[in-house]
Amino acid sequence: MTHFFLSLLFFALPQSADPAALPPEAAVLLRSGIEAENHHDEDTAIAAFRKASDAAPNSAVVFFRLGSAYMKKRDYFSAVAPLKRAAELSPEAPAVHQMLGFALLSQGYSNDAIPHLEKAQEYGALGIAQLQSGHPEEALANFQLALAKSPGDPDLLYYLSKASTSLASQSVDKLLATAPDSARAHQVLAQHYFSIKSYPEARKEYEAALVQRPDLPGLRLELGQVFAAASRWSEAEDQFRAEVKLQPGSAEAAFRLGDSSLQQGKMNEAATELQRSNELSPNMSETLYALGRALAVGDPQAAAKSFTRVTEIEKDSPLAAQAFLALAGLHRKLGSSPLADRDMQEYRRITAKTQPPEHSND
Amino acid sequence: MLLQISRKLAVGLLSISTGGNSFAQLANSPSQAIFSVEPLQGVDFTLRNSPTSRKYLIETMPGGAALLDYNNDGLLDIFLVNAGRIQDPLTVPPSFSRRDPRYWNRLYRQNKDGTFTDVTEQAGLADAGDTNYGMGVAIGDYDNDGFPDLYVTNFGKNILYHNNGNGTFTDVTAKAGVAAGGWSTSAGFFDYDNDGKLDLFVARYLDWTVSNSKTCGPATRSTYCPPGEFPAASNILYHNRGDGTFEDVSVPSGIAAKKGHGLGVAFADYDGDGFIDIFVANDVTNQFLFHNNGNGTFTESALDVGAALTSDGKMLSGMGVVFQDYDNDGLPDLLVTQLPHQPYVAFHNEGKGIFTAQELETGFGALSGTVSGWGVGLEDFDNDGWKDAFIVQGHVFDNVEMYDSTLRYREPPLLALNHNGRFERANAGSQIPVAGRGAAFGDLRNRGSVDVIATSLGEHPQLYSNRGCKNHWLGITLRGTKSNRDGFGARVRVNGQVRFATASGSYLSSSDKRLHFGLGSATKANVEITWPSGIHQRMQDVTADRFITVEESPQ
């Protein structure tokens, strides 16, 4: 986080340091400090700015330069006092508030930093301060404002994601506190258990949710995935089938149902559902790959078409490698050795990139 | 009230005696179960693997079982490989206390009444070598004298015991030159050059030593490291010179060119060129299919023929393997067992020398979700003319429950009956969970049905005794004359079904060399044998429900 602030420091440096408005002794010291700063000699600069502040105790500029010199040294603790003095002397200067906000935030005083960062309209740092002080909702809005100025900034994106997670967590806490026996509360708990691979507990919570709201869309889809994670494909299939009844237009439900049939070797049933999923949401590579597998025995030509589409969509991903391997098997079976050789070449090319060297058997 | 108390008590007692297995589980053994678990009277063997806090990888990998008729009295005997004592921590060089009788390998002779007598000491098999930690066993008559010989694999030096034909064995390892070294796992006898003498293949797992041993996982639940944490190892091929000695041809044959993590090995001529090929089940590396070029060399071709990876292109944690025809198309298929959340993979032989991974089409995807498979057999347990699958199961980690609540260290075996090439779970007669490892298959009681001897870590071996059925059967013993005497490598066709003669396959184990065929309702059989020598033999209308011996004809 410190790195993030320092990267913004240049923005905060005042452009209005006018030594002419100061007593001569202070002006000299200020110039001397700036000169030292230009030579990256922060200690000398700090000594000069400190003496300048003694000579001009009501100069916001001098105290600001002293605080910013400490900031450059990453001595945030020492920076706070001169920056606070600068803020007293020049309460409307955004740069002063920005620097002071950074100094406070860098030491973990997020609540103290917030008013200064607000005044400075420093949305990114403000979001961080708000996130740290337990206000993810406000933080989220400020990260979005900051990202509008700096789209794609990795730090901002990271904090945006963190705020979203934190907000979700807060909402969950609220849900569990206000409606602990509701279907949604059970669902949320189930999701938590699923994420930590506690499948029996997850199943129990989903089943409790289903008792209350058996027609709630998504519940059976998620419960099916609990069974699928434990390779209990028949039970998974039952849940996915029920979800498909509730949401016949859901491509995901159709995919999950098709995949659970596939895992049990019910190739025809699998192909039907996977084809339906592909119609609902075309060109999803996982669906196309599973469809290829389902069709491989009964309709190798159609399977090859499906796998080929995966290779076109996925390019050099591990799934593309899998599809090339499957294509090689199909082409071998169909007696097309040159095509199988080409597929194997592609498979080897991609896996050479994606597999660690210890997987080599040579 | 009295009934309730008694039942509670019974549940408690059963929980103690079966490692927490519930009453309901035990009670769930309807009469149609194929097997009943029976005590092996006279067999007091315990597979002592000596688990330690250091999680030495060797301690979770033993041990093998063999079914053989060592004294040719017509009754199958049992040989069991023990592991050894592991000090915690081990010293360098390690000693495994194999001179202590508790850690001996054991040979049990079957008596006429079905009981067994421990003949280990009198047979000369007591000393397994203090520096050897036991793994597996291969059986074959390498000198064609009519008596099966024993090859025991170890972490350490392997041992070849020559059967003297008088109930005793002699350690001929040094003379034969087959000690190998390192960490050997499954081994098998086969005749790769069709010269009538059985050669020997030894799979090796990885380059593990006490010094490079390590544990994985957090300190509070440290466990065994995956194979990728250790250097891979090459396998060994010994050519039988015919004078009681073998030549290590691993390098000139091309076998040593590929390093992997070999655990299982099986043999069959997959492309019908008349030369036996080798499949090695590798743990978390590509599977190996060594194609026999017919000139003393092999080409590893698994990836190019579709037998290296799952249908999803994933590596297998290959452990056990069997190389037999499961869909009665006359071509040898492969079934490879592996770890949970990865299905057991059936590689279907499509002909023309290519395979397709069909773990889902065969039903194994649904049968192998949370289990770990080791010893495996494709045998016709219900004599309906289709080879069924029996898989011994149990996880590698003895603390796996701490990692994944859906997994168990101890698991019951899987019996899957074959319905036209698709496998469906059936009642194996026991749901008692064990840390299963080795499995040998054979008609122990000569009743026309195939039984299973399974090993499990820290426990007595289990006998899954086939209850038999009304279907007919035929048992065939091959006696090669021009070919090797065991007839290993012969292709035997009976009423449309094909078996490839071998005692190898499974995991660390060696099965009854007799070929068992279920005939369904047929009371006669047409038998067609293609010997490794190329000689074809046919027999029409052979009466069912008996054992026959077929000697290789001169032409």
Short mmCIF file of N, CA and C in Angstrom, two decimals, chain B residues 89 122 142 165 181 188 193 239 272-273 279 286 293 303 310 348 355 376 400 435 454 487 512:
data_model
loop_
_atom_site.label_atom_id
_atom_site.label_comp_id
_atom_site.label_asym_id
_atom_site.label_seq_id
_atom_site.Cartn_x
_atom_site.Cartn_y
_atom_site.Cartn_z
N PRO B 89 13.26 -42.34 13.75
CA PRO B 89 13.57 -42.30 12.33
C PRO B 89 14.43 -43.47 11.87
N GLN B 122 10.48 -74.18 6.06
CA GLN B 122 10.95 -75.42 5.42
C GLN B 122 11.15 -75.23 3.92
N TYR B 142 10.69 -69.90 -14.86
CA TYR B 142 11.67 -69.31 -15.77
C TYR B 142 12.61 -70.35 -16.38
N GLY B 165 11.51 -78.05 -6.77
CA GLY B 165 10.62 -79.16 -7.14
C GLY B 165 10.39 -80.15 -6.02
N GLY B 181 17.73 -53.44 -7.51
CA GLY B 181 18.11 -52.37 -6.59
C GLY B 181 17.20 -51.18 -6.77
N GLY B 188 6.96 -58.95 -13.49
CA GLY B 188 6.23 -60.02 -14.16
C GLY B 188 7.12 -60.79 -15.13
N ASP B 193 10.72 -62.24 -26.56
CA ASP B 193 11.32 -62.56 -27.86
C ASP B 193 10.89 -63.93 -28.37
N HIS B 239 16.64 -60.26 -19.85
CA HIS B 239 16.47 -61.31 -20.85
C HIS B 239 16.98 -62.64 -20.30
N GLY B 272 -1.50 -57.46 -32.07
CA GLY B 272 -1.60 -58.72 -32.82
C GLY B 272 -0.42 -59.00 -33.74
N ASP B 273 0.75 -58.45 -33.43
CA ASP B 273 1.91 -58.70 -34.29
C ASP B 273 2.71 -59.91 -33.84
N PHE B 279 2.71 -52.83 -20.62
CA PHE B 279 2.07 -51.60 -20.13
C PHE B 279 2.52 -51.36 -18.70
N ASN B 286 2.83 -39.77 -17.55
CA ASN B 286 2.13 -40.50 -18.61
C ASN B 286 2.28 -42.00 -18.39
N ASN B 293 8.97 -54.21 -30.71
CA ASN B 293 9.26 -54.09 -32.14
C ASN B 293 9.60 -55.43 -32.79
N LEU B 303 1.34 -42.36 -25.65
CA LEU B 303 0.68 -41.10 -26.01
C LEU B 303 0.19 -41.15 -27.46
N THR B 310 -5.99 -39.77 -19.45
CA THR B 310 -7.44 -39.96 -19.40
C THR B 310 -8.07 -39.34 -20.66
N HIS B 348 -9.86 -48.67 -24.09
CA HIS B 348 -10.44 -49.67 -24.99
C HIS B 348 -9.56 -49.84 -26.22
N PHE B 355 -5.87 -47.12 -28.91
CA PHE B 355 -6.76 -47.22 -27.75
C PHE B 355 -7.57 -45.93 -27.61
N VAL B 376 -6.12 -55.00 -9.02
CA VAL B 376 -7.28 -55.02 -9.91
C VAL B 376 -7.25 -56.30 -10.76
N VAL B 400 -5.85 -39.08 5.45
CA VAL B 400 -6.50 -38.34 4.34
C VAL B 400 -7.77 -37.63 4.77
N ALA B 435 -7.30 -50.79 4.30
CA ALA B 435 -6.32 -50.05 3.49
C ALA B 435 -5.77 -51.03 2.46
N ALA B 454 -6.73 -60.60 -1.08
CA ALA B 454 -6.35 -59.18 -1.07
C ALA B 454 -5.53 -58.88 0.17
N GLY B 487 3.11 -71.11 -20.91
CA GLY B 487 2.23 -70.63 -21.98
C GLY B 487 1.92 -69.15 -21.90
N ASP B 512 -3.31 -66.76 -10.26
CA ASP B 512 -3.38 -68.13 -10.76
C ASP B 512 -3.12 -68.12 -12.26
#
